[in-house]
JSON list of C-alpha atoms and ligand atoms in Angstrom, two decimals:
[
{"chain": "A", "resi": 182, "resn": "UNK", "atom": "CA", "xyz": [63.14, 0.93, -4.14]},
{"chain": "A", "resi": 183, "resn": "UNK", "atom": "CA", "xyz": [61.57, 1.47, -0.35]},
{"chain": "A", "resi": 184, "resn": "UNK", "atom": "CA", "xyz": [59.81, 4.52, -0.01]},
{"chain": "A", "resi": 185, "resn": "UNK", "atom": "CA", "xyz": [58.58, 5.78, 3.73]},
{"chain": "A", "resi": 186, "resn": "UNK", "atom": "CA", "xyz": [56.40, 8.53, 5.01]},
{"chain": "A", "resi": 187, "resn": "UNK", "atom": "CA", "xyz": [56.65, 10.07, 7.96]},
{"chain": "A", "resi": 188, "resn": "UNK", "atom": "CA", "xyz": [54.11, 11.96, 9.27]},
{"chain": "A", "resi": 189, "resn": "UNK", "atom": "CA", "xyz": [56.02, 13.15, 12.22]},
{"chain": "A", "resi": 190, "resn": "UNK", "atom": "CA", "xyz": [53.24, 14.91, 14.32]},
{"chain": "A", "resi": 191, "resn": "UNK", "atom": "CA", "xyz": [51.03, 15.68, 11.19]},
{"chain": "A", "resi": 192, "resn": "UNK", "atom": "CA", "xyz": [47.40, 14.49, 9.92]},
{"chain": "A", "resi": 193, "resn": "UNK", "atom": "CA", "xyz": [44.66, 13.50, 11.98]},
{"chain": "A", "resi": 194, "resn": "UNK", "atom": "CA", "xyz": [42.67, 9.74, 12.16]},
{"chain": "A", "resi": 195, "resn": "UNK", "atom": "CA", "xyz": [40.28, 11.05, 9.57]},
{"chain": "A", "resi": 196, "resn": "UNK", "atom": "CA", "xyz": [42.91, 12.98, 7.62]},
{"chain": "A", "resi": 197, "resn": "UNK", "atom": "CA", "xyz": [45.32, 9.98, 7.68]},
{"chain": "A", "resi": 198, "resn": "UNK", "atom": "CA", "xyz": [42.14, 7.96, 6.44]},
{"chain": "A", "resi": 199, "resn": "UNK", "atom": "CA", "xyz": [41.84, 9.91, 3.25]},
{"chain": "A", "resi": 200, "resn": "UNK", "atom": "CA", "xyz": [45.58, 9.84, 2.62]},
{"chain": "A", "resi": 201, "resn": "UNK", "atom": "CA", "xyz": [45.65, 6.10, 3.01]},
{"chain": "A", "resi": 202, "resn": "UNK", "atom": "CA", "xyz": [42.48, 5.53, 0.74]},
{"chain": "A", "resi": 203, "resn": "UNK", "atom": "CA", "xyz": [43.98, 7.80, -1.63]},
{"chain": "A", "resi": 204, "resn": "UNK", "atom": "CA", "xyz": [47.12, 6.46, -1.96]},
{"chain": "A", "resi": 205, "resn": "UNK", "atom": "CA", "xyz": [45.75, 2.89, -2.66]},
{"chain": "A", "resi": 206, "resn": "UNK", "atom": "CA", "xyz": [43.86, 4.51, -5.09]},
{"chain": "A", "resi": 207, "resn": "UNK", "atom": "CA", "xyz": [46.99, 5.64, -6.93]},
{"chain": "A", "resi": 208, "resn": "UNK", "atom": "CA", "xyz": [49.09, 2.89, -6.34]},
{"chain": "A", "resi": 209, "resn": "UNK", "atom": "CA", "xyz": [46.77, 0.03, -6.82]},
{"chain": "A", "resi": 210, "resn": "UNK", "atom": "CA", "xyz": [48.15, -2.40, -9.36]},
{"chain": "A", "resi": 211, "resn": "UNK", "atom": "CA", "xyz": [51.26, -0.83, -10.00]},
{"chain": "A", "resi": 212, "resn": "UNK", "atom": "CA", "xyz": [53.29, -4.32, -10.99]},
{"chain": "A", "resi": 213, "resn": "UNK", "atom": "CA", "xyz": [56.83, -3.50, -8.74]},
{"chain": "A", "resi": 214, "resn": "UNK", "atom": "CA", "xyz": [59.12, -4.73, -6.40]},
{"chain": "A", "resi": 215, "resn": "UNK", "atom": "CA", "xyz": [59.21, -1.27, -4.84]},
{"chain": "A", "resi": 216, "resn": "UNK", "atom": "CA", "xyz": [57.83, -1.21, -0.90]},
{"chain": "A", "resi": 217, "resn": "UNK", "atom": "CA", "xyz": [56.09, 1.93, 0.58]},
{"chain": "A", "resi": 218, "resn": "UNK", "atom": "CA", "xyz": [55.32, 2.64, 4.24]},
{"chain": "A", "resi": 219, "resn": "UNK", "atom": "CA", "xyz": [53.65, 5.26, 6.24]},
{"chain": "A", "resi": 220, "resn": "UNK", "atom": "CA", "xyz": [54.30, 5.78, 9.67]},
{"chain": "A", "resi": 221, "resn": "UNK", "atom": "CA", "xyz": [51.17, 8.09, 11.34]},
{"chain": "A", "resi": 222, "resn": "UNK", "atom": "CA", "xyz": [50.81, 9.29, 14.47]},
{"chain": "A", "resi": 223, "resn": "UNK", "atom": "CA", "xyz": [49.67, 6.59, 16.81]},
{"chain": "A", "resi": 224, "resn": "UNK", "atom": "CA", "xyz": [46.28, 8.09, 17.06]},
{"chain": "A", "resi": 225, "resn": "UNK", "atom": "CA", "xyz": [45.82, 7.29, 13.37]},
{"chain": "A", "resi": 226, "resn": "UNK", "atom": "CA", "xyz": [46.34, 3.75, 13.73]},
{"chain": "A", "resi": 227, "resn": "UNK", "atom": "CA", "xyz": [43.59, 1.51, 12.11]},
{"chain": "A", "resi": 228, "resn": "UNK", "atom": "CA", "xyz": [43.04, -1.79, 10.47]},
{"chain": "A", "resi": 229, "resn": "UNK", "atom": "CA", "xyz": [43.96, -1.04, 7.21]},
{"chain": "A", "resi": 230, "resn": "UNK", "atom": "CA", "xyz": [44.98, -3.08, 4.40]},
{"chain": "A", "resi": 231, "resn": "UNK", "atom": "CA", "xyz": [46.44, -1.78, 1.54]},
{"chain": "A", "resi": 232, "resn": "UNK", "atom": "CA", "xyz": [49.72, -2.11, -1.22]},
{"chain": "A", "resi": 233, "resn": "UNK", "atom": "CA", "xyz": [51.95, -0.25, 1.75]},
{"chain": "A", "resi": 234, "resn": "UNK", "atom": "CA", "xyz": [53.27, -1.26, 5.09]},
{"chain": "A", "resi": 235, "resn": "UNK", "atom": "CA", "xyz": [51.59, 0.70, 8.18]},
{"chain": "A", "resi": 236, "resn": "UNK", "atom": "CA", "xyz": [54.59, 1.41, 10.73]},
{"chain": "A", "resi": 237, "resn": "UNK", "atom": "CA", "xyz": [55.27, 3.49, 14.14]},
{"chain": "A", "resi": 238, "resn": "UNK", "atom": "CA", "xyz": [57.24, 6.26, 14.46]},
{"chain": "A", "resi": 239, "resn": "UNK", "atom": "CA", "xyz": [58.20, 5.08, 18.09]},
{"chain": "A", "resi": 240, "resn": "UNK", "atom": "CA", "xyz": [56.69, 2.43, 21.12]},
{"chain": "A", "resi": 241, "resn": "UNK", "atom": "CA", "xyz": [58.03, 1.85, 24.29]},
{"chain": "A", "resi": 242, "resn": "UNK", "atom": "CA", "xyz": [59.44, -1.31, 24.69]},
{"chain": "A", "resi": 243, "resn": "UNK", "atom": "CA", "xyz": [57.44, -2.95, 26.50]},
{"chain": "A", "resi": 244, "resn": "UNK", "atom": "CA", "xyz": [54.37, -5.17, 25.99]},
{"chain": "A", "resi": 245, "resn": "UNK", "atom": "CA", "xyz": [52.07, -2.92, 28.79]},
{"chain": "A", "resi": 246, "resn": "UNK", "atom": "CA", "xyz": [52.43, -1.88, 32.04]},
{"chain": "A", "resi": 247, "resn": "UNK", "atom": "CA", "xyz": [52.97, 1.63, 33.82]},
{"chain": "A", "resi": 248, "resn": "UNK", "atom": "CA", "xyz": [54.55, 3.90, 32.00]},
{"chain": "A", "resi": 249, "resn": "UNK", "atom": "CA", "xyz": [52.06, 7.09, 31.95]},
{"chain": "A", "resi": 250, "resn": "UNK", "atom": "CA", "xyz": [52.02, 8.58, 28.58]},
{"chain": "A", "resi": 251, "resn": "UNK", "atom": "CA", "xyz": [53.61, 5.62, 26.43]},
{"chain": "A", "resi": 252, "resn": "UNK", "atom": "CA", "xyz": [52.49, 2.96, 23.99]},
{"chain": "A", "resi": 253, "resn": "UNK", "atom": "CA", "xyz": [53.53, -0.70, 24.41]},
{"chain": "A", "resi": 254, "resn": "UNK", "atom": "CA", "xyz": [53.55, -3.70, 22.36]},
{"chain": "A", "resi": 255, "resn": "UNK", "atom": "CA", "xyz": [50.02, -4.67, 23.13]},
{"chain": "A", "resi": 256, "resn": "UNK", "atom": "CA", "xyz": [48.72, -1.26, 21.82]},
{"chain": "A", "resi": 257, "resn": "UNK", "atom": "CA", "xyz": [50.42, -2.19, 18.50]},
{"chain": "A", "resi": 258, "resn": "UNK", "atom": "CA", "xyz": [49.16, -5.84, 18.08]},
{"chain": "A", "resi": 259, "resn": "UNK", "atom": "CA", "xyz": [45.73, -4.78, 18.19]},
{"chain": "A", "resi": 260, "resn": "UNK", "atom": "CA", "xyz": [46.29, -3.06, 15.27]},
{"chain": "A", "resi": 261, "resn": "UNK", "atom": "CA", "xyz": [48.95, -5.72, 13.87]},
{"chain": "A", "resi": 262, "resn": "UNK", "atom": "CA", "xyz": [51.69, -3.38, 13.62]},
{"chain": "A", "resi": 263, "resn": "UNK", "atom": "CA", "xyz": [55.32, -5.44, 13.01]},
{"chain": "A", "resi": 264, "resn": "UNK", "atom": "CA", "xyz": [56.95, -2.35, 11.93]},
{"chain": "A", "resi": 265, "resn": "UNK", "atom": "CA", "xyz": [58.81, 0.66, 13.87]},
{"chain": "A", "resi": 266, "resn": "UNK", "atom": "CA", "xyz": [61.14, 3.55, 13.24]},
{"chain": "A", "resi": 267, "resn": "UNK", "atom": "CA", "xyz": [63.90, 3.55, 16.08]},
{"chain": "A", "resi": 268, "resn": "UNK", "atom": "CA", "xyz": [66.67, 6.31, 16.74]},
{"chain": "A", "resi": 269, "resn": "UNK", "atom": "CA", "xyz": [65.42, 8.87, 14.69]},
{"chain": "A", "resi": 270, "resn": "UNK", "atom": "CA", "xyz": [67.05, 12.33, 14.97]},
{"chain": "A", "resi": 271, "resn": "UNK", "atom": "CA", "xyz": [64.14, 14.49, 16.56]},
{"chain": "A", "resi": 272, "resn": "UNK", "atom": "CA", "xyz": [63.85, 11.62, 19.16]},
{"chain": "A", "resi": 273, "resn": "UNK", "atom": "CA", "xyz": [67.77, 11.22, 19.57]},
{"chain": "A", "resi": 274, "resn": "UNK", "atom": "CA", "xyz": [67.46, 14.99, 20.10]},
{"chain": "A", "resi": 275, "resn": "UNK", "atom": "CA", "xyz": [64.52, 16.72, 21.35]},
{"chain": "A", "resi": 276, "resn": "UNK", "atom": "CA", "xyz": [63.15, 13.31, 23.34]},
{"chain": "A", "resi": 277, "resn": "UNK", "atom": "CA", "xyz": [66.79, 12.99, 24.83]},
{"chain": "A", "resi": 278, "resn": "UNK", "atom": "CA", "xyz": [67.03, 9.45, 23.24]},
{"chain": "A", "resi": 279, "resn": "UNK", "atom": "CA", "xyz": [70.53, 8.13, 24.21]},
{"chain": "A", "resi": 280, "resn": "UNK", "atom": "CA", "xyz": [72.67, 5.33, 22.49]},
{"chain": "A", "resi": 281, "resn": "UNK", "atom": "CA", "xyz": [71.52, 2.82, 25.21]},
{"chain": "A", "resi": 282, "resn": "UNK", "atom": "CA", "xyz": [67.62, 3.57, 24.91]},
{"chain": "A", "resi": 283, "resn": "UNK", "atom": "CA", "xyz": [67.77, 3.38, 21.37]},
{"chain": "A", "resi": 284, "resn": "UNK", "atom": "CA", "xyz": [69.55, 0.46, 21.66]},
{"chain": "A", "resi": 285, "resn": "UNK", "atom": "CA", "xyz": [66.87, -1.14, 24.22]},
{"chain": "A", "resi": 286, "resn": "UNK", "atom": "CA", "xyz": [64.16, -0.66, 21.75]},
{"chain": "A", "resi": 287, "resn": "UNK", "atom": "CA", "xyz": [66.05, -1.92, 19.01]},
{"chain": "A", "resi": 288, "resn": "UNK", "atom": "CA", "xyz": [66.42, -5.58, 21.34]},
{"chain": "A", "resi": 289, "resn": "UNK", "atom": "CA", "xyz": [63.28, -5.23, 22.20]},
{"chain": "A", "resi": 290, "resn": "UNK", "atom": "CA", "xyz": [61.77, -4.61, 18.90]},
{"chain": "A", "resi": 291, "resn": "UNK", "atom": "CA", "xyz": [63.77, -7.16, 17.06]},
{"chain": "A", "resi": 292, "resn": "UNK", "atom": "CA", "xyz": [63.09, -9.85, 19.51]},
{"chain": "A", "resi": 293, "resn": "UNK", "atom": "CA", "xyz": [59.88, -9.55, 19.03]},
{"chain": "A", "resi": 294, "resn": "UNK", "atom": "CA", "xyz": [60.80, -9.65, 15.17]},
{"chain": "A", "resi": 295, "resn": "UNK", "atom": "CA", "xyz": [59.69, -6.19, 13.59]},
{"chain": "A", "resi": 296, "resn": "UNK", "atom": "CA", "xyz": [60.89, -4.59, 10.52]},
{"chain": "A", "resi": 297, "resn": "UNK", "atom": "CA", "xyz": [62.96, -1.65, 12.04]},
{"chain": "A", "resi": 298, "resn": "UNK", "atom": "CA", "xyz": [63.94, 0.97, 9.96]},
{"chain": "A", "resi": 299, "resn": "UNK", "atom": "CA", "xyz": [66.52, 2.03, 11.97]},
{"chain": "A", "resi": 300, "resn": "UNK", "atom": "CA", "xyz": [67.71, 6.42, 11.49]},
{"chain": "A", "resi": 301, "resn": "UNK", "atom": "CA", "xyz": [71.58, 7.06, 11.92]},
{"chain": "A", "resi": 302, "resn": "UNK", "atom": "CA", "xyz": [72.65, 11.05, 11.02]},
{"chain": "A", "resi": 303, "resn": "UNK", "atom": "CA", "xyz": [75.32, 13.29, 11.72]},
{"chain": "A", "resi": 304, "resn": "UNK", "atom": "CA", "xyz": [75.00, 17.15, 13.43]},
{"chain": "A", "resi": 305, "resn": "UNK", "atom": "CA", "xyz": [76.42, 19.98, 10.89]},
{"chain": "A", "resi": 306, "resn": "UNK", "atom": "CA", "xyz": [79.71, 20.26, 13.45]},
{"chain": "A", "resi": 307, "resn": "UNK", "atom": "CA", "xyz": [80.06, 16.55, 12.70]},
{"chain": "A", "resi": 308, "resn": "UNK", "atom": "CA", "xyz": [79.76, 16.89, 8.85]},
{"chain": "A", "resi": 309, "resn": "UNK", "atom": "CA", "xyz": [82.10, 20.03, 9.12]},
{"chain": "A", "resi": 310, "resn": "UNK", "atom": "CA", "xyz": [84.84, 17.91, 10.09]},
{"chain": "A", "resi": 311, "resn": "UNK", "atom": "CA", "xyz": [85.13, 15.73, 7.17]},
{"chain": "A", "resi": 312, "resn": "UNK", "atom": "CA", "xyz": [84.38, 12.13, 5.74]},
{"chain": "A", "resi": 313, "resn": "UNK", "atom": "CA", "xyz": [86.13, 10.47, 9.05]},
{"chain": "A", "resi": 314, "resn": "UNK", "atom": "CA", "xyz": [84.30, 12.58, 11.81]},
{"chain": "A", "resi": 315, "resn": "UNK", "atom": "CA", "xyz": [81.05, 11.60, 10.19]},
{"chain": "A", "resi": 316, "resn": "UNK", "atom": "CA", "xyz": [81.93, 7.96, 9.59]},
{"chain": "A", "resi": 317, "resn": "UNK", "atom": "CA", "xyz": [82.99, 7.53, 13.32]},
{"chain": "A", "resi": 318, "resn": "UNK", "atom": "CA", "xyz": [80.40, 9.32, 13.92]},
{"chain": "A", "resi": 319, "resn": "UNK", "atom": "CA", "xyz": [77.66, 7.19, 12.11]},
{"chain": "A", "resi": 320, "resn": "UNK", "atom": "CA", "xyz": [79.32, 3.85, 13.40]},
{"chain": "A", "resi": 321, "resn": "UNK", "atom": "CA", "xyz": [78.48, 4.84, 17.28]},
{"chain": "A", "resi": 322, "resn": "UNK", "atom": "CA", "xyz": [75.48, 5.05, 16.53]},
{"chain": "A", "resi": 323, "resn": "UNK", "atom": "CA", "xyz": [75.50, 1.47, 15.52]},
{"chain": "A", "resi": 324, "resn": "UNK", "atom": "CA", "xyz": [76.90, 0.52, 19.48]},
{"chain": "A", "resi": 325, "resn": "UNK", "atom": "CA", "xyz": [74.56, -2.30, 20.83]},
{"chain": "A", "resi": 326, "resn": "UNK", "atom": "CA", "xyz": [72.50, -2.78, 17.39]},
{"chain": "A", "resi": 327, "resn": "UNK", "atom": "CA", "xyz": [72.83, -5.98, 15.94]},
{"chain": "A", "resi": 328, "resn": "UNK", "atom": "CA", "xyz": [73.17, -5.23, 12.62]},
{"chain": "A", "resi": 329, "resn": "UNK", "atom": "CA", "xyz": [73.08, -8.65, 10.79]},
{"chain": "A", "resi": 330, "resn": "UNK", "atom": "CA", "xyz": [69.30, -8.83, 12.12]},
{"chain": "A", "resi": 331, "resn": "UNK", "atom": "CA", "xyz": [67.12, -10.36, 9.07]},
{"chain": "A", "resi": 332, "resn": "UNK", "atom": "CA", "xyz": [64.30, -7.26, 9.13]},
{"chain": "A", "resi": 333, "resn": "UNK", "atom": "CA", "xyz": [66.57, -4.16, 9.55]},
{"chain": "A", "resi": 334, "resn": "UNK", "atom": "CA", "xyz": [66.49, -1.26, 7.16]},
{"chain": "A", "resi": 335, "resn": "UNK", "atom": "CA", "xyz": [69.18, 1.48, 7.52]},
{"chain": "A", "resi": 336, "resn": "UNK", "atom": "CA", "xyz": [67.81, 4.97, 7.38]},
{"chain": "A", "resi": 337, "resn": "UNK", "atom": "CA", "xyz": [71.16, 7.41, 6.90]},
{"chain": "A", "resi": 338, "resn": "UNK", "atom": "CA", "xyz": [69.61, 11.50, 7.17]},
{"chain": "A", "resi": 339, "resn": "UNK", "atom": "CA", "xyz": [72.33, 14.61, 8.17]},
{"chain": "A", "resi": 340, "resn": "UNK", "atom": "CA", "xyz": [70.29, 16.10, 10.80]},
{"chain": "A", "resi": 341, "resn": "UNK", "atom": "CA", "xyz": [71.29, 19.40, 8.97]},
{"chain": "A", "resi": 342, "resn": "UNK", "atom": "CA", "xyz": [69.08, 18.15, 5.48]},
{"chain": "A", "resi": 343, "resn": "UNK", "atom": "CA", "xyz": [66.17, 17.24, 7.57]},
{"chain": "A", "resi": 344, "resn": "UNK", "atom": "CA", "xyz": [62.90, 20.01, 7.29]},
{"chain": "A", "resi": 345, "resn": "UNK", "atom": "CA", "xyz": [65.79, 22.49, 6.45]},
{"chain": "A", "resi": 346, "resn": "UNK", "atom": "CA", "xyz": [65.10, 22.18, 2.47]},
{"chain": "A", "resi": 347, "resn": "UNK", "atom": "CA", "xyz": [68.68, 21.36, 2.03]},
{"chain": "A", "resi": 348, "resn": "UNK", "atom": "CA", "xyz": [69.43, 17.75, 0.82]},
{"chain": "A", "resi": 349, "resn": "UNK", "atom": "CA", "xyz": [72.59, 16.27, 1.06]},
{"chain": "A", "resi": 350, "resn": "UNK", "atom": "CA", "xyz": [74.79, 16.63, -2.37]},
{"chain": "A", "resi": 351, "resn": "UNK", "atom": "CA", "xyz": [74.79, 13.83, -4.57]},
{"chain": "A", "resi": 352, "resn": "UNK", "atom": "CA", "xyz": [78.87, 13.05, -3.30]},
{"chain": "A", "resi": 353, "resn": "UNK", "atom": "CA", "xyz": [77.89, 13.55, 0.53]},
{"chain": "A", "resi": 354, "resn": "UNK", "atom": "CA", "xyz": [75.14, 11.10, -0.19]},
{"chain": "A", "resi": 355, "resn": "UNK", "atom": "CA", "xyz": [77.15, 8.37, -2.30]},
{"chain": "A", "resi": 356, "resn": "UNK", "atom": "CA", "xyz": [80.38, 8.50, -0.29]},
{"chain": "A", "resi": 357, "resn": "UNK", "atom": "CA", "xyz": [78.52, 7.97, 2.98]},
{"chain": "A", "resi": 358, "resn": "UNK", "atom": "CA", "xyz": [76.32, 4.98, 1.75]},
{"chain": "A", "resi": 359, "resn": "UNK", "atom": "CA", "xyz": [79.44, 3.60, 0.02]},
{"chain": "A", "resi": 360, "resn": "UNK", "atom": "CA", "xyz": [81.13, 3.52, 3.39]},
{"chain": "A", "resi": 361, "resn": "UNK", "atom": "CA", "xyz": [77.63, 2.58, 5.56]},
{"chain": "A", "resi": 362, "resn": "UNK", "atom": "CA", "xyz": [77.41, -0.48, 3.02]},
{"chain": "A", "resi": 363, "resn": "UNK", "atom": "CA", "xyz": [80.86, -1.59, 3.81]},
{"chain": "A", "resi": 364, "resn": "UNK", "atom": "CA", "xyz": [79.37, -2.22, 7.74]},
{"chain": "A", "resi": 365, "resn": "UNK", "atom": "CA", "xyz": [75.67, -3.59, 7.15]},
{"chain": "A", "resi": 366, "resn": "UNK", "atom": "CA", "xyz": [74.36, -5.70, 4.09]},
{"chain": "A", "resi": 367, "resn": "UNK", "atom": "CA", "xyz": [71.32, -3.95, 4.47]},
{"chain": "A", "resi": 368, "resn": "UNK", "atom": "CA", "xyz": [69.25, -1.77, 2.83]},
{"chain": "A", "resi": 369, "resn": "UNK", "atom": "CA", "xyz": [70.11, 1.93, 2.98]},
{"chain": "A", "resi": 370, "resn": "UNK", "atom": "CA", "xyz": [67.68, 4.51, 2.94]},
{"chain": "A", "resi": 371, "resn": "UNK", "atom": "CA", "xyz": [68.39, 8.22, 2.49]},
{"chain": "A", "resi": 372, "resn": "UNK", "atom": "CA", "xyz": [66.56, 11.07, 4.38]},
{"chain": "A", "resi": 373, "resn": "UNK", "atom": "CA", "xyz": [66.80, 15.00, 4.59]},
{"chain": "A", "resi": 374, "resn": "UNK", "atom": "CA", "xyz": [64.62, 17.19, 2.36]},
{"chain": "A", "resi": 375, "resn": "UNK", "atom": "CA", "xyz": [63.89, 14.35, -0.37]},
{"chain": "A", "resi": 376, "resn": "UNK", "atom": "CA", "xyz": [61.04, 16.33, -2.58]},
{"chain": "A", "resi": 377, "resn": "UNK", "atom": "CA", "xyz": [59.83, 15.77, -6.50]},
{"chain": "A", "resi": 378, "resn": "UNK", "atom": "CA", "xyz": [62.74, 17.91, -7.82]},
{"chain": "A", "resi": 379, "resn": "UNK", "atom": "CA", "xyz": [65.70, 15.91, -6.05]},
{"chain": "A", "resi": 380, "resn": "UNK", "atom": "CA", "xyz": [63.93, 11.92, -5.80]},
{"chain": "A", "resi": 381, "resn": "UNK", "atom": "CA", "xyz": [65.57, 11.20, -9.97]},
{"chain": "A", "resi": 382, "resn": "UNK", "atom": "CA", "xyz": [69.06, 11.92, -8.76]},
{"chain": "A", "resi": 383, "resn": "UNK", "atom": "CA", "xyz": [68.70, 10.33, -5.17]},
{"chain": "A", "resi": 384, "resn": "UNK", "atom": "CA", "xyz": [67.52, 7.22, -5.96]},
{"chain": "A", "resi": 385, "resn": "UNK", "atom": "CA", "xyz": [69.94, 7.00, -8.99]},
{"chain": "A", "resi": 386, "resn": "UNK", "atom": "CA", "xyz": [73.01, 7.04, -6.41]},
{"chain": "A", "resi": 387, "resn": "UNK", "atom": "CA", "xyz": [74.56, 3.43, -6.04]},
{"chain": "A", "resi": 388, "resn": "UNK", "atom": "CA", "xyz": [73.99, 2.11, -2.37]},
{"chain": "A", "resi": 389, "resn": "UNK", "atom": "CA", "xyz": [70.45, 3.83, -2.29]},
{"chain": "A", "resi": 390, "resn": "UNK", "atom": "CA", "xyz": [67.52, 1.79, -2.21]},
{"chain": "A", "resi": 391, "resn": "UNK", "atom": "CA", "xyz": [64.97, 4.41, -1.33]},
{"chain": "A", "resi": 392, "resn": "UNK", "atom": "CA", "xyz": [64.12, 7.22, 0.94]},
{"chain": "A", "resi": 393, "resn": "UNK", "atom": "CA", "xyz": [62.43, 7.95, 4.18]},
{"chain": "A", "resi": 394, "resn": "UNK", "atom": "CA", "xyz": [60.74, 11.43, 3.74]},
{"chain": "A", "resi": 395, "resn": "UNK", "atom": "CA", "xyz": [59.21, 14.07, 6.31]},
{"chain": "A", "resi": 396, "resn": "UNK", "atom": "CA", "xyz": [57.70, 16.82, 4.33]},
{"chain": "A", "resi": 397, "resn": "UNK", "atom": "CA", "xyz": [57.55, 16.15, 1.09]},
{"chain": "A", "resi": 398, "resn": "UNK", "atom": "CA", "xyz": [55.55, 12.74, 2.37]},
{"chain": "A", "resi": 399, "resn": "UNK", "atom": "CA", "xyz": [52.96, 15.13, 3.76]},
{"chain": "A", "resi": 400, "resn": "UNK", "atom": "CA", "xyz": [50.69, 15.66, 0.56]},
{"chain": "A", "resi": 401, "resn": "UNK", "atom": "CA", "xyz": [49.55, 12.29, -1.32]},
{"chain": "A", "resi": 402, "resn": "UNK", "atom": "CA", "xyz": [50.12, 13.65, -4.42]},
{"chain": "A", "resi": 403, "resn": "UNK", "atom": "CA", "xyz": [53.73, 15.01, -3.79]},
{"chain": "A", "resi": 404, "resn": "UNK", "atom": "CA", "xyz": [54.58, 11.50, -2.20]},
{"chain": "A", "resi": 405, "resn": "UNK", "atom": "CA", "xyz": [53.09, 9.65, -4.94]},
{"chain": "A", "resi": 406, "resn": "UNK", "atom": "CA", "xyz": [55.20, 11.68, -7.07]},
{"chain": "A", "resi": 407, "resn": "UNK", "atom": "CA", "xyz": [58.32, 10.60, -5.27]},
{"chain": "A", "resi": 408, "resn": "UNK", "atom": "CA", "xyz": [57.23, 7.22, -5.76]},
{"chain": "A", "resi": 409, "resn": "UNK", "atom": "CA", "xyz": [56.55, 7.51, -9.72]},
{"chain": "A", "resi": 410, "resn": "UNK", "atom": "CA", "xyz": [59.55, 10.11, -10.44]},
{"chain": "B", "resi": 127, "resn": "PEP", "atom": "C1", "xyz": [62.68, 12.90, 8.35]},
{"chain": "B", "resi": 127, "resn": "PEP", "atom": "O1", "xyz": [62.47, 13.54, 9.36]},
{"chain": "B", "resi": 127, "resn": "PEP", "atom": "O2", "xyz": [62.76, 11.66, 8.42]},
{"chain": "B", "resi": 127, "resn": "PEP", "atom": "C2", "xyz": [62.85, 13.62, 7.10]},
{"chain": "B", "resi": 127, "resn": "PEP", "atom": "C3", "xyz": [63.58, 13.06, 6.19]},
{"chain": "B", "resi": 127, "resn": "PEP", "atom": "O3", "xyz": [62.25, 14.86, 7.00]},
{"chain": "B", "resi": 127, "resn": "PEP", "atom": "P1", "xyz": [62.28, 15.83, 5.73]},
{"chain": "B", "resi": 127, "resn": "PEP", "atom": "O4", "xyz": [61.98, 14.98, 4.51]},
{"chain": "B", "resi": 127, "resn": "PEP", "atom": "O5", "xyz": [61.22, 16.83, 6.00]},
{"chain": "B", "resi": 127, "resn": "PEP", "atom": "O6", "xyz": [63.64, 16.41, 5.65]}
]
């Protein structure tokens, strides 16, 4: 199982310090195949070496150069970063992140052979209009992504389940992965309002091979239980 934090616009350096240390701590020679990342904020970004794999929640794609207020590629190497989240739902949104810029970063990203764990999810309209809205809906958001590429992990989260302490139903959940494995011979993550009470029955559903969590990632100890439910 694959199971991601992200921190979203939470923790400080030092506070994503102690998280880290303490979630080597607890995880430290657990014999698994499972994979964990975290994805800080970039200001948190450190040499640190640990049982998980340190990621970004976003970079421009570019290696450096003038574009006020961004990151680039070299910004990541110094800290040997190789692993992103592109096209998530608050950047599709509130960032104005279309199809095409999404789809840049993803080129960019994979050419310069990252793991991208790449976010697809559907509005509440879209979900409203049944299985074949969604579907269509969640393949156009695969436009201009190559999705055969060797280091690509789906992320599937309804924009309505994310931070809104609804989850997806166990059908909604296995019906749309069952479809979403048909396209890519990836693996599928599922996101929106995973927490200790739901993670059992998630990660039981065929086509699931782990969650990428907001909140519930937030507190070692609640993400560690995710990771040990
Ligand atoms: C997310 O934003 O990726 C997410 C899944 O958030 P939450 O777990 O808070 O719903």
């Amino acid at each position: 199982m694959i199971y991601a934090a992200n921190f979203k616009t939470n923790h400080t350096r030092s506070g994503t310090k102690r998280y880290l240390e303490e979630l080597q701590q607890k995880i430290s020679g657990r014999n698994t195949a499972d994979r964990i990342f975290v994805f800080p904020p970039f200001t948190a970004l450190d040499h640190y070496e640990g049982d998980y794999t340190l990621g970004v929640q976003n970079c421009y794609p570019v290696r450096k150069g003038a574009f006020t207020g961004e990151i680039g590629l070299e910004q990541l190497e110094e800290f040997g970063i190789g692993t992103i989240l592109i096209g998530h739902s608050e950047r599709r949104q509130l960032l104005h992140e279309t199809q095409e810029i999404v789809a840049e970063k993803f080129a960019f990203f994979q050419q310069e052979n990252f793991e991208i764990v790449y976010c697809i999810g559907e509005p509440l309209e879209i979900r409203e209009q049944g299985d074949s809205a969604v579907v269509e809906y969640l393949l156009a958001q695969f436009d201009g992504i190559d999705t055969a590429y060797g280091k690509l992990i789906i992320a599937y989260e309804p924009i309505w389940a994310i931070g809104t302490g609804r989850s997806a139903t166990v059908g909604e959940i296995a019906s749309t992965h069952k479809v979403l494995r048909q396209s890519v011979s990836k693996p599928i993550l599922y996101g929106g309002s995973v927490n200790p009470s739901n993670i059992a029955q998630i990660v039981s559903i065929d086509n699931v091979d782990g969650v990428l969590v907001g909140s519930a990632s937030l507190s070692v100890d609640s993400f560690y239980a995710l990771i040990t439910a």
